[in-house]
Short mmCIF file of C-alpha atoms in Angstrom, two decimals:
data_model
loop_
_atom_site.label_atom_id
_atom_site.label_comp_id
_atom_site.label_asym_id
_atom_site.label_seq_id
_atom_site.Cartn_x
_atom_site.Cartn_y
_atom_site.Cartn_z
CA MET A 1 9.50 2.36 -9.71
CA ARG A 2 8.33 2.12 -13.33
CA HIS A 3 4.76 3.19 -14.09
CA ILE A 4 3.06 1.75 -17.18
CA ALA A 5 -0.40 2.64 -18.52
CA ILE A 6 -2.06 0.18 -20.89
CA VAL A 7 -5.15 1.37 -22.74
CA GLY A 8 -7.34 -1.65 -23.52
CA SER A 9 -8.07 -4.70 -21.35
CA GLY A 10 -8.27 -7.37 -24.04
CA PRO A 11 -5.72 -10.09 -24.79
CA ALA A 12 -3.02 -7.70 -26.02
CA GLY A 13 -3.40 -5.54 -22.93
CA TYR A 14 -3.17 -8.37 -20.43
CA TYR A 15 -0.33 -10.15 -22.22
CA THR A 16 1.59 -6.86 -22.14
CA ALA A 17 0.94 -6.53 -18.40
CA GLU A 18 2.06 -10.13 -17.90
CA ALA A 19 5.28 -9.38 -19.76
CA ALA A 20 5.93 -6.30 -17.60
CA LEU A 21 5.51 -8.38 -14.43
CA LYS A 22 7.87 -11.08 -15.68
CA LEU A 23 10.53 -8.53 -16.56
CA TRP A 24 10.35 -6.15 -13.60
CA GLY A 25 8.47 -7.99 -10.84
CA ASP A 26 7.82 -5.65 -7.90
CA GLU A 27 9.59 -2.78 -9.64
CA VAL A 28 6.63 -1.94 -11.90
CA ARG A 29 3.06 -0.73 -11.48
CA VAL A 30 0.68 -1.33 -14.36
CA ASP A 31 -2.73 0.33 -14.79
CA ILE A 32 -4.97 -1.20 -17.47
CA PHE A 33 -7.63 1.25 -18.69
CA ASP A 34 -10.89 0.39 -20.44
CA THR A 35 -13.93 2.38 -21.54
CA LEU A 36 -16.24 -0.38 -20.32
CA PRO A 37 -16.64 -1.34 -16.65
CA VAL A 38 -15.82 -4.95 -17.62
CA PRO A 39 -12.46 -6.39 -18.74
CA PHE A 40 -11.20 -8.85 -21.37
CA GLY A 41 -12.23 -7.06 -24.58
CA LEU A 42 -12.98 -9.38 -27.49
CA ILE A 43 -12.89 -12.44 -25.22
CA ARG A 44 -16.15 -11.15 -23.77
CA THR A 45 -17.74 -9.44 -26.77
CA GLY A 46 -15.97 -10.83 -29.87
CA VAL A 47 -15.48 -14.57 -29.38
CA ALA A 48 -18.60 -16.49 -30.40
CA PRO A 49 -20.90 -17.22 -27.44
CA ASP A 50 -20.94 -20.94 -28.25
CA HIS A 51 -17.13 -21.13 -28.08
CA GLN A 52 -16.82 -21.16 -24.31
CA SER A 53 -13.53 -23.07 -24.28
CA ILE A 54 -11.84 -20.15 -26.05
CA LYS A 55 -13.24 -17.71 -23.49
CA GLY A 56 -11.50 -19.76 -20.80
CA VAL A 57 -8.24 -17.90 -21.58
CA SER A 58 -9.62 -15.05 -19.47
CA ARG A 59 -8.62 -17.06 -16.38
CA ARG A 60 -5.00 -16.43 -17.35
CA TYR A 61 -5.67 -12.70 -17.55
CA GLU A 62 -7.45 -12.83 -14.20
CA ALA A 63 -4.31 -14.25 -12.58
CA THR A 64 -2.39 -11.22 -13.84
CA ALA A 65 -5.16 -8.83 -12.82
CA LEU A 66 -5.22 -10.06 -9.24
CA THR A 67 -1.54 -9.30 -8.59
CA GLU A 68 -0.82 -6.23 -6.46
CA ASN A 69 1.24 -4.64 -9.23
CA VAL A 70 -1.54 -4.65 -11.85
CA ARG A 71 -4.78 -2.70 -11.59
CA PHE A 72 -7.87 -2.67 -13.81
CA VAL A 73 -9.17 0.88 -14.33
CA GLY A 74 -12.57 0.46 -15.95
CA ASN A 75 -15.27 2.95 -16.95
CA VAL A 76 -12.62 5.46 -18.08
CA THR A 77 -12.81 6.88 -21.60
CA ILE A 78 -9.59 8.20 -23.08
CA GLY A 79 -10.22 11.62 -24.58
CA ARG A 80 -13.20 12.32 -22.34
CA ASP A 81 -12.02 11.51 -18.81
CA VAL A 82 -8.28 11.76 -19.43
CA THR A 83 -6.15 12.50 -22.50
CA ILE A 84 -3.23 10.58 -23.92
CA ALA A 85 -0.99 13.57 -23.16
CA GLU A 86 -2.08 13.51 -19.51
CA LEU A 87 -1.35 9.79 -19.29
CA GLN A 88 2.10 10.43 -20.76
CA ASP A 89 2.73 13.06 -18.08
CA LEU A 90 1.80 10.56 -15.36
CA TYR A 91 3.31 7.29 -16.65
CA ASP A 92 6.75 6.30 -17.95
CA ALA A 93 5.12 4.50 -20.88
CA VAL A 94 1.62 4.44 -22.39
CA VAL A 95 0.79 1.35 -24.45
CA LEU A 96 -2.28 1.42 -26.70
CA ALA A 97 -3.88 -2.04 -26.78
CA THR A 98 -7.27 -0.93 -28.06
CA GLY A 99 -7.62 -3.62 -30.71
CA ALA A 100 -9.60 -3.03 -33.89
CA PRO A 101 -13.24 -2.64 -32.84
CA ASN A 102 -14.58 -0.88 -35.94
CA ASP A 103 -15.84 -2.43 -39.17
CA ARG A 104 -14.13 -1.76 -42.45
CA LYS A 105 -16.58 -0.25 -44.92
CA LEU A 106 -17.62 -2.20 -48.00
CA GLY A 107 -17.42 0.88 -50.18
CA LEU A 108 -20.54 -0.22 -52.09
CA PRO A 109 -23.70 1.63 -53.10
CA GLY A 110 -26.48 0.87 -50.63
CA GLU A 111 -24.29 -0.28 -47.73
CA ASP A 112 -26.00 2.26 -45.46
CA LEU A 113 -29.44 0.76 -46.01
CA PRO A 114 -31.25 -0.54 -42.91
CA ASN A 115 -30.49 -4.18 -42.03
CA VAL A 116 -26.99 -4.04 -43.52
CA PHE A 117 -24.44 -4.52 -40.75
CA GLY A 118 -20.75 -4.94 -40.27
CA SER A 119 -19.65 -7.96 -38.30
CA ALA A 120 -18.40 -5.87 -35.35
CA SER A 121 -21.90 -4.51 -34.74
CA PHE A 122 -23.73 -7.76 -35.49
CA VAL A 123 -21.39 -9.86 -33.34
CA GLY A 124 -21.57 -7.17 -30.66
CA TRP A 125 -25.37 -7.44 -30.76
CA TYR A 126 -25.54 -11.16 -30.02
CA ASN A 127 -22.59 -10.95 -27.60
CA GLY A 128 -24.13 -8.18 -25.51
CA HIS A 129 -21.72 -5.31 -26.20
CA PRO A 130 -23.36 -2.16 -24.74
CA ASN A 131 -22.67 -0.19 -27.93
CA PHE A 132 -24.71 -2.63 -30.03
CA ALA A 133 -27.34 -4.03 -27.67
CA ASP A 134 -30.05 -1.92 -29.35
CA LEU A 135 -29.14 -2.95 -32.91
CA ASP A 136 -32.39 -4.93 -33.34
CA PRO A 137 -31.73 -6.60 -36.74
CA ALA A 138 -34.83 -7.70 -38.64
CA LEU A 139 -34.78 -11.47 -39.22
CA SER A 140 -38.10 -11.59 -41.04
CA HIS A 141 -36.78 -12.42 -44.55
CA ASP A 142 -35.95 -16.00 -45.54
CA THR A 143 -32.48 -15.15 -46.98
CA ALA A 144 -29.40 -13.62 -45.37
CA VAL A 145 -26.15 -12.81 -47.17
CA VAL A 146 -22.84 -13.00 -45.29
CA ILE A 147 -19.92 -11.34 -47.08
CA GLY A 148 -16.46 -12.74 -46.36
CA ASN A 149 -14.52 -16.00 -46.27
CA GLY A 150 -12.99 -15.91 -42.79
CA ASN A 151 -13.88 -17.35 -39.40
CA VAL A 152 -16.03 -14.38 -38.43
CA ALA A 153 -18.26 -15.09 -41.43
CA LEU A 154 -18.56 -18.68 -40.18
CA ASP A 155 -19.42 -17.47 -36.66
CA VAL A 156 -22.19 -15.20 -37.96
CA THR A 157 -23.52 -17.97 -40.21
CA ARG A 158 -23.50 -20.55 -37.43
CA ILE A 159 -25.33 -18.25 -35.01
CA LEU A 160 -28.01 -17.53 -37.64
CA ALA A 161 -28.37 -21.24 -38.45
CA LYS A 162 -28.50 -22.81 -35.00
CA SER A 163 -31.64 -24.09 -33.33
CA PRO A 164 -32.53 -22.63 -29.90
CA ALA A 165 -31.54 -25.91 -28.22
CA GLU A 166 -28.04 -25.67 -29.70
CA PHE A 167 -27.35 -22.51 -27.72
CA GLU A 168 -27.40 -24.38 -24.42
CA GLY A 169 -24.12 -23.81 -22.62
CA SER A 170 -23.44 -20.56 -24.50
CA ASP A 171 -23.53 -17.03 -23.11
CA ILE A 172 -25.51 -15.54 -26.00
CA VAL A 173 -27.57 -12.70 -24.55
CA ALA A 174 -31.32 -13.03 -24.03
CA HIS A 175 -32.41 -10.38 -26.54
CA ALA A 176 -30.48 -12.12 -29.34
CA LEU A 177 -31.70 -15.57 -28.37
CA THR A 178 -35.31 -14.36 -28.46
CA ALA A 179 -34.85 -12.77 -31.89
CA LEU A 180 -33.10 -15.84 -33.33
CA ASP A 181 -35.82 -18.13 -31.96
CA ALA A 182 -38.36 -16.19 -34.05
CA SER A 183 -36.08 -15.86 -37.10
CA ALA A 184 -37.48 -16.55 -40.56
CA VAL A 185 -33.99 -17.00 -42.08
CA ARG A 186 -33.84 -20.32 -43.93
CA ARG A 187 -31.14 -19.61 -46.51
CA ILE A 188 -27.70 -18.17 -45.75
CA VAL A 189 -25.42 -17.31 -48.68
CA ILE A 190 -21.71 -16.84 -47.92
CA LEU A 191 -20.05 -14.72 -50.61
CA GLY A 192 -16.33 -15.03 -51.35
CA ARG A 193 -14.50 -13.09 -54.06
CA ARG A 194 -12.02 -15.90 -54.62
CA GLY A 195 -12.17 -19.71 -54.57
CA PRO A 196 -12.01 -22.55 -52.03
CA HIS A 197 -8.20 -22.59 -52.06
CA GLN A 198 -8.06 -18.94 -50.96
CA ILE A 199 -10.34 -19.06 -47.90
CA ALA A 200 -9.19 -17.88 -44.46
CA MET A 201 -11.47 -20.33 -42.64
CA THR A 202 -9.98 -22.85 -40.22
CA PRO A 203 -10.93 -26.55 -40.13
CA LYS A 204 -12.62 -26.55 -36.72
CA GLU A 205 -14.99 -23.70 -37.57
CA LEU A 206 -15.77 -25.10 -41.03
CA GLY A 207 -16.37 -28.57 -39.62
CA GLU A 208 -18.88 -27.24 -37.09
CA LEU A 209 -21.30 -26.35 -39.89
CA GLY A 210 -21.58 -30.04 -40.77
CA HIS A 211 -22.90 -30.90 -37.30
CA LEU A 212 -25.75 -28.40 -36.97
CA SER A 213 -29.09 -30.01 -36.18
CA ARG A 214 -31.32 -28.07 -38.56
CA ALA A 215 -28.90 -26.70 -41.18
CA CYS A 216 -26.85 -28.19 -43.98
CA PRO A 217 -23.88 -26.54 -45.73
CA ARG A 218 -23.51 -26.87 -49.49
CA ALA A 219 -20.88 -25.90 -52.08
CA ASP A 220 -20.72 -26.19 -55.86
CA ALA A 221 -18.30 -28.91 -57.01
CA ALA A 222 -17.62 -26.86 -60.16
CA ASP A 223 -15.89 -24.18 -58.03
CA PHE A 224 -13.07 -26.51 -56.99
CA PRO A 225 -9.77 -27.11 -58.79
CA ASP A 226 -8.62 -30.65 -59.44
CA GLU A 227 -8.31 -32.51 -56.13
CA ALA A 228 -4.61 -33.21 -56.82
CA GLU A 229 -3.94 -29.48 -56.35
CA ASP A 230 -4.97 -29.75 -52.68
CA ALA A 231 -1.57 -31.35 -51.99
CA ALA A 232 0.13 -27.97 -52.37
CA LEU A 233 -1.90 -26.48 -49.49
CA ASP A 234 -0.67 -26.40 -45.90
CA PRO A 235 -2.23 -29.11 -43.68
CA GLY A 236 -4.83 -26.84 -42.07
CA GLN A 237 -5.93 -25.34 -45.36
CA ARG A 238 -6.08 -28.79 -46.92
CA LYS A 239 -8.37 -29.99 -44.13
CA SER A 240 -10.60 -26.93 -44.57
CA VAL A 241 -10.90 -27.56 -48.30
CA GLY A 242 -11.68 -31.19 -47.48
CA HIS A 243 -14.69 -30.06 -45.47
CA LEU A 244 -15.86 -27.93 -48.38
CA ARG A 245 -15.44 -30.81 -50.82
CA ALA A 246 -17.57 -32.97 -48.51
CA TYR A 247 -20.27 -30.32 -48.48
CA ALA A 248 -20.16 -30.20 -52.28
CA ALA A 249 -20.48 -33.99 -52.52
CA ALA A 250 -23.38 -34.27 -50.07
CA GLY A 251 -26.91 -34.87 -51.26
CA PRO A 252 -29.90 -32.54 -51.09
CA CYS A 253 -30.99 -30.89 -47.84
CA ALA A 254 -34.49 -32.32 -47.80
CA ASP A 255 -34.51 -33.06 -44.06
CA ARG A 256 -33.09 -29.70 -42.92
CA ASP A 257 -34.80 -26.35 -42.38
CA VAL A 258 -31.82 -24.12 -43.19
CA VAL A 259 -29.45 -24.25 -46.18
CA ILE A 260 -25.99 -22.65 -46.04
CA GLU A 261 -24.62 -21.93 -49.52
CA PHE A 262 -20.96 -21.20 -50.23
CA ASP A 263 -20.93 -18.91 -53.26
CA PHE A 264 -17.33 -18.64 -54.44
CA PHE A 265 -15.95 -16.35 -57.19
CA ALA A 266 -18.67 -13.88 -56.17
CA SER A 267 -17.94 -10.20 -55.53
CA PRO A 268 -20.74 -7.93 -54.22
CA ARG A 269 -21.21 -4.86 -56.35
CA ALA A 270 -24.23 -3.11 -54.81
CA ILE A 271 -26.84 -3.49 -52.10
CA ILE A 272 -30.26 -2.67 -53.41
CA GLY A 273 -33.44 -1.64 -51.63
CA SER A 274 -35.72 1.25 -50.75
CA GLU A 275 -36.67 1.26 -47.07
CA ARG A 276 -34.20 -1.53 -46.29
CA VAL A 277 -32.03 -4.07 -48.12
CA GLU A 278 -33.93 -6.19 -50.65
CA GLU A 279 -31.21 -7.60 -52.95
CA VAL A 280 -27.46 -7.94 -53.32
CA GLU A 281 -25.98 -7.47 -56.78
CA VAL A 282 -23.03 -9.80 -57.33
CA GLU A 283 -20.41 -10.05 -60.09
CA ARG A 284 -18.79 -13.33 -61.04
CA THR A 285 -15.00 -13.30 -60.75
CA ARG A 286 -12.04 -15.31 -61.98
CA LEU A 287 -8.54 -15.65 -60.55
CA GLU A 288 -5.46 -13.96 -61.97
CA ASN A 289 -1.83 -13.98 -60.87
CA GLY A 290 -0.76 -10.47 -59.97
CA PRO A 291 2.36 -8.84 -58.48
CA ASN A 292 0.96 -9.38 -54.97
CA GLY A 293 -0.29 -12.92 -55.55
CA ILE A 294 -3.58 -14.35 -56.74
CA ARG A 295 -6.39 -11.82 -57.08
CA ALA A 296 -10.00 -11.90 -58.18
CA VAL A 297 -11.05 -9.88 -61.22
CA GLY A 298 -14.56 -9.26 -62.43
CA THR A 299 -15.93 -11.07 -65.48
CA GLY A 300 -18.78 -8.67 -66.14
CA GLU A 301 -21.38 -11.36 -65.43
CA THR A 302 -23.77 -10.19 -62.71
CA TYR A 303 -26.76 -11.62 -60.86
CA ARG A 304 -28.88 -10.66 -57.86
CA ILE A 305 -29.63 -12.45 -54.61
CA PRO A 306 -32.91 -11.48 -52.89
CA ALA A 307 -32.04 -10.90 -49.23
CA GLY A 308 -33.44 -9.13 -46.17
CA LEU A 309 -30.24 -9.16 -44.11
CA VAL A 310 -26.60 -8.51 -45.05
CA VAL A 311 -23.65 -8.92 -42.68
CA ALA A 312 -20.23 -7.84 -43.99
CA CYS A 313 -17.33 -9.74 -42.41
CA ILE A 314 -14.45 -8.13 -44.30
CA GLY A 315 -12.17 -6.94 -41.52
CA TYR A 316 -11.74 -4.37 -38.79
CA GLN A 317 -9.85 -1.19 -38.02
CA THR A 318 -8.57 0.55 -34.91
CA SER A 319 -10.41 3.56 -33.49
CA LYS A 320 -8.60 6.84 -33.97
CA MET A 321 -7.45 8.86 -30.96
CA PRO A 322 -6.80 12.61 -30.78
CA ASP A 323 -3.13 13.47 -31.32
CA VAL A 324 -2.14 9.85 -32.09
CA PRO A 325 -0.85 9.34 -35.67
CA TYR A 326 -2.89 6.87 -37.70
CA ASP A 327 -2.15 4.62 -40.67
CA GLU A 328 -5.23 5.06 -42.86
CA ARG A 329 -4.24 2.31 -45.27
CA GLY A 330 -3.53 -0.26 -42.57
CA GLY A 331 -6.40 0.79 -40.30
CA HIS A 332 -4.20 0.96 -37.18
CA PHE A 333 -1.93 3.41 -35.35
CA ALA A 334 1.11 4.57 -37.30
CA ASN A 335 4.15 3.00 -35.65
CA GLU A 336 7.64 1.61 -36.08
CA ASP A 337 7.67 -1.87 -34.56
CA GLY A 338 5.24 -0.69 -31.89
CA ARG A 339 6.81 2.71 -31.18
CA ILE A 340 4.51 5.63 -31.98
CA ALA A 341 6.33 8.50 -30.25
CA PRO A 342 8.61 8.87 -27.21
CA GLY A 343 6.80 7.17 -24.32
CA LEU A 344 3.87 6.09 -26.52
CA TYR A 345 3.51 2.56 -27.94
CA CYS A 346 0.94 0.22 -29.47
CA VAL A 347 0.52 -3.54 -29.38
CA GLY A 348 -1.70 -6.25 -30.85
CA TRP A 349 -4.24 -5.33 -33.50
CA ALA A 350 -3.72 -1.64 -32.71
CA ARG A 351 -0.12 -2.13 -33.92
CA ARG A 352 -0.40 -4.60 -36.81
CA GLY A 353 -4.07 -4.69 -37.81
CA PRO A 354 -6.54 -7.57 -37.28
CA THR A 355 -4.31 -10.54 -38.05
CA GLY A 356 -3.39 -13.64 -36.11
CA THR A 357 -5.12 -15.45 -33.27
CA ILE A 358 -5.68 -14.50 -29.63
CA GLY A 359 -2.43 -16.23 -28.74
CA THR A 360 -0.50 -14.18 -31.31
CA ASN A 361 -0.85 -11.22 -28.96
CA ARG A 362 1.33 -12.84 -26.28
CA PRO A 363 4.68 -12.60 -28.12
CA ASP A 364 3.58 -9.16 -29.31
CA GLY A 365 3.10 -8.04 -25.71
CA PHE A 366 6.48 -9.39 -24.63
CA ALA A 367 8.18 -7.75 -27.61
CA ILE A 368 6.74 -4.32 -26.84
CA ILE A 369 7.79 -4.51 -23.19
CA GLU A 370 11.35 -5.19 -24.33
CA LYS A 371 11.22 -1.95 -26.32
CA VAL A 372 9.72 -0.08 -23.37
CA ALA A 373 12.55 -1.39 -21.16
CA GLU A 374 15.13 -0.12 -23.65
CA ASP A 375 13.52 3.32 -23.63
CA ILE A 376 12.64 4.02 -19.99
CA GLY A 377 15.46 2.33 -18.08
CA GLU A 378 14.71 2.48 -14.35
CA GLY A 379 11.86 4.96 -14.74
CA SER A 380 11.74 8.73 -14.46
CA GLY A 381 10.04 9.25 -11.13
CA LYS A 382 6.62 10.07 -12.58
CA ARG A 383 3.60 9.88 -10.28
CA GLY A 384 1.82 7.02 -12.05
CA ARG A 385 -1.15 5.51 -10.22
CA PRO A 386 -1.45 8.09 -7.39
CA GLY A 387 -1.34 10.88 -9.94
CA PHE A 388 -4.16 9.39 -11.98
CA ASP A 389 -6.26 8.74 -8.87
CA ALA A 390 -5.97 12.38 -7.87
CA LEU A 391 -6.97 13.47 -11.38
CA ALA A 392 -9.96 11.08 -11.44
CA GLU A 393 -11.18 12.30 -8.06
CA GLU A 394 -10.85 15.91 -9.14
CA ARG A 395 -12.96 15.21 -12.27
CA GLY A 396 -15.53 12.98 -10.59
CA VAL A 397 -14.67 9.90 -12.66
CA GLN A 398 -16.21 6.74 -11.22
CA VAL A 399 -13.45 4.20 -11.69
CA VAL A 400 -14.40 0.50 -11.74
CA LYS A 401 -11.72 -1.74 -10.22
CA PHE A 402 -11.23 -5.47 -10.75
CA THR A 403 -12.94 -6.23 -7.43
CA ASP A 404 -15.92 -4.26 -8.76
CA TRP A 405 -15.86 -6.34 -11.94
CA GLN A 406 -15.99 -9.45 -9.76
CA LYS A 407 -19.29 -8.18 -8.33
CA ILE A 408 -20.64 -7.70 -11.88
CA ASP A 409 -19.36 -11.16 -12.79
CA GLU A 410 -21.09 -12.72 -9.78
CA ALA A 411 -24.37 -10.96 -10.61
CA GLU A 412 -24.25 -12.09 -14.26
CA ILE A 413 -23.65 -15.69 -13.21
CA SER A 414 -26.53 -15.48 -10.71
CA ASN A 415 -28.85 -14.12 -13.43
CA ALA A 416 -28.05 -16.90 -15.93
CA ARG A 417 -30.90 -18.77 -17.57
CA LYS A 418 -30.90 -22.54 -17.18
CA GLY A 419 -27.97 -24.14 -19.03
CA ALA A 420 -26.08 -20.86 -19.58
CA PRO A 421 -22.89 -19.74 -17.80
CA ARG A 422 -24.12 -16.16 -17.35
CA GLU A 423 -26.55 -13.49 -18.52
CA LYS A 424 -24.50 -10.43 -19.44
CA PHE A 425 -25.55 -6.94 -18.53
CA VAL A 426 -25.86 -5.07 -21.82
CA ALA A 427 -26.10 -1.56 -20.38
CA VAL A 428 -23.24 0.24 -18.64
CA GLU A 429 -25.73 1.80 -16.23
CA ARG A 430 -26.77 -1.65 -14.98
CA MET A 431 -23.13 -2.61 -14.43
CA ILE A 432 -22.44 0.57 -12.47
CA ASP A 433 -25.62 0.01 -10.45
CA VAL A 434 -24.34 -3.43 -9.39
CA VAL A 435 -21.02 -1.91 -8.35
CA SER A 436 -22.70 0.90 -6.40
CA LYS A 437 -25.09 -1.43 -4.57
CA GLY A 438 -22.27 -3.86 -3.83
#
């Protein structure tokens, strides 16, 4: 019997478990560990609450989780309850699928001022992640600045711009919905260092901004190259730029309460304020061809945007673990095609950094299991699951199983407000209470 431990219950973790089942069938036992008592990682706490169709992929993971050979081991923190070395002693292979849950720092003066957030914390706040439920952002100023030109920046912008009625059918948590209902934000400025042709925004997410009931997106036609140059873009990028051109060509926003401004060729230089953020200093940029492609360089021209909220959506990095080598530059575990050390592997964002879509993690999971198979053969006779259970009992660790998660799931669905699929528990203690009572 082969015994595999996967640390992280998000897409990469479950795709890796699926791959192990397809390769070995009944000759493998997989334990999927997570710090939280609930599974599915960024599907639960990273995907926008109004994108319920994307969250539906969790049903695929559930099918894997309900097999006898795969077990969810929630409420277990690696480093506190069990170490990586102990897992390696118990399992033939340990695969780190922890994702990239931490924000990259801006590296700017003033970024530690109150009401300046990274997207991981801000998204975690409105998605009900227990680590960020108490964030309590102040939405009392009329202007918010969102830094970044990717889909996460669009998610944050859309959530700030929506009317309360537009959240029907979403699983946005109650505390965020209440705060957004009382929000004074009426202007959202999206800063991008480069131009429209260099965005990382996809057509669907960009197009959604044009259908908001109380907000209108706008761009400056002067920021665009000649329209003939759009032909060189790939089809998706061309469609995205088409949305932006439409926003630039639209008339004034007289009948809308909220204006969304795309500010291209704009690089933040400092965040200014005393007790909290009050302004963002921005430098105009221009594009230059460099050895690594097109880059933005400063022109020396600066201006300031008055703002009471700043959300930086500039990327993520993997959490470090004791005794696991780390690639500081890449922001993920140091590895060679997923191999970290004998018996220790990484997959998904923990391997390659935060690139690709949710589905990109499936081939990644299958590829890492092929490497595990090469390395462990028929297994080494390690104790695996029974060994961990004995260790957990000895240390008094309250393990949450998938059947326990189903009780939490049922309670969240029962607690849902009208028109919502669920009301998430935002405190681990409440989740454990449901499990204990059940």
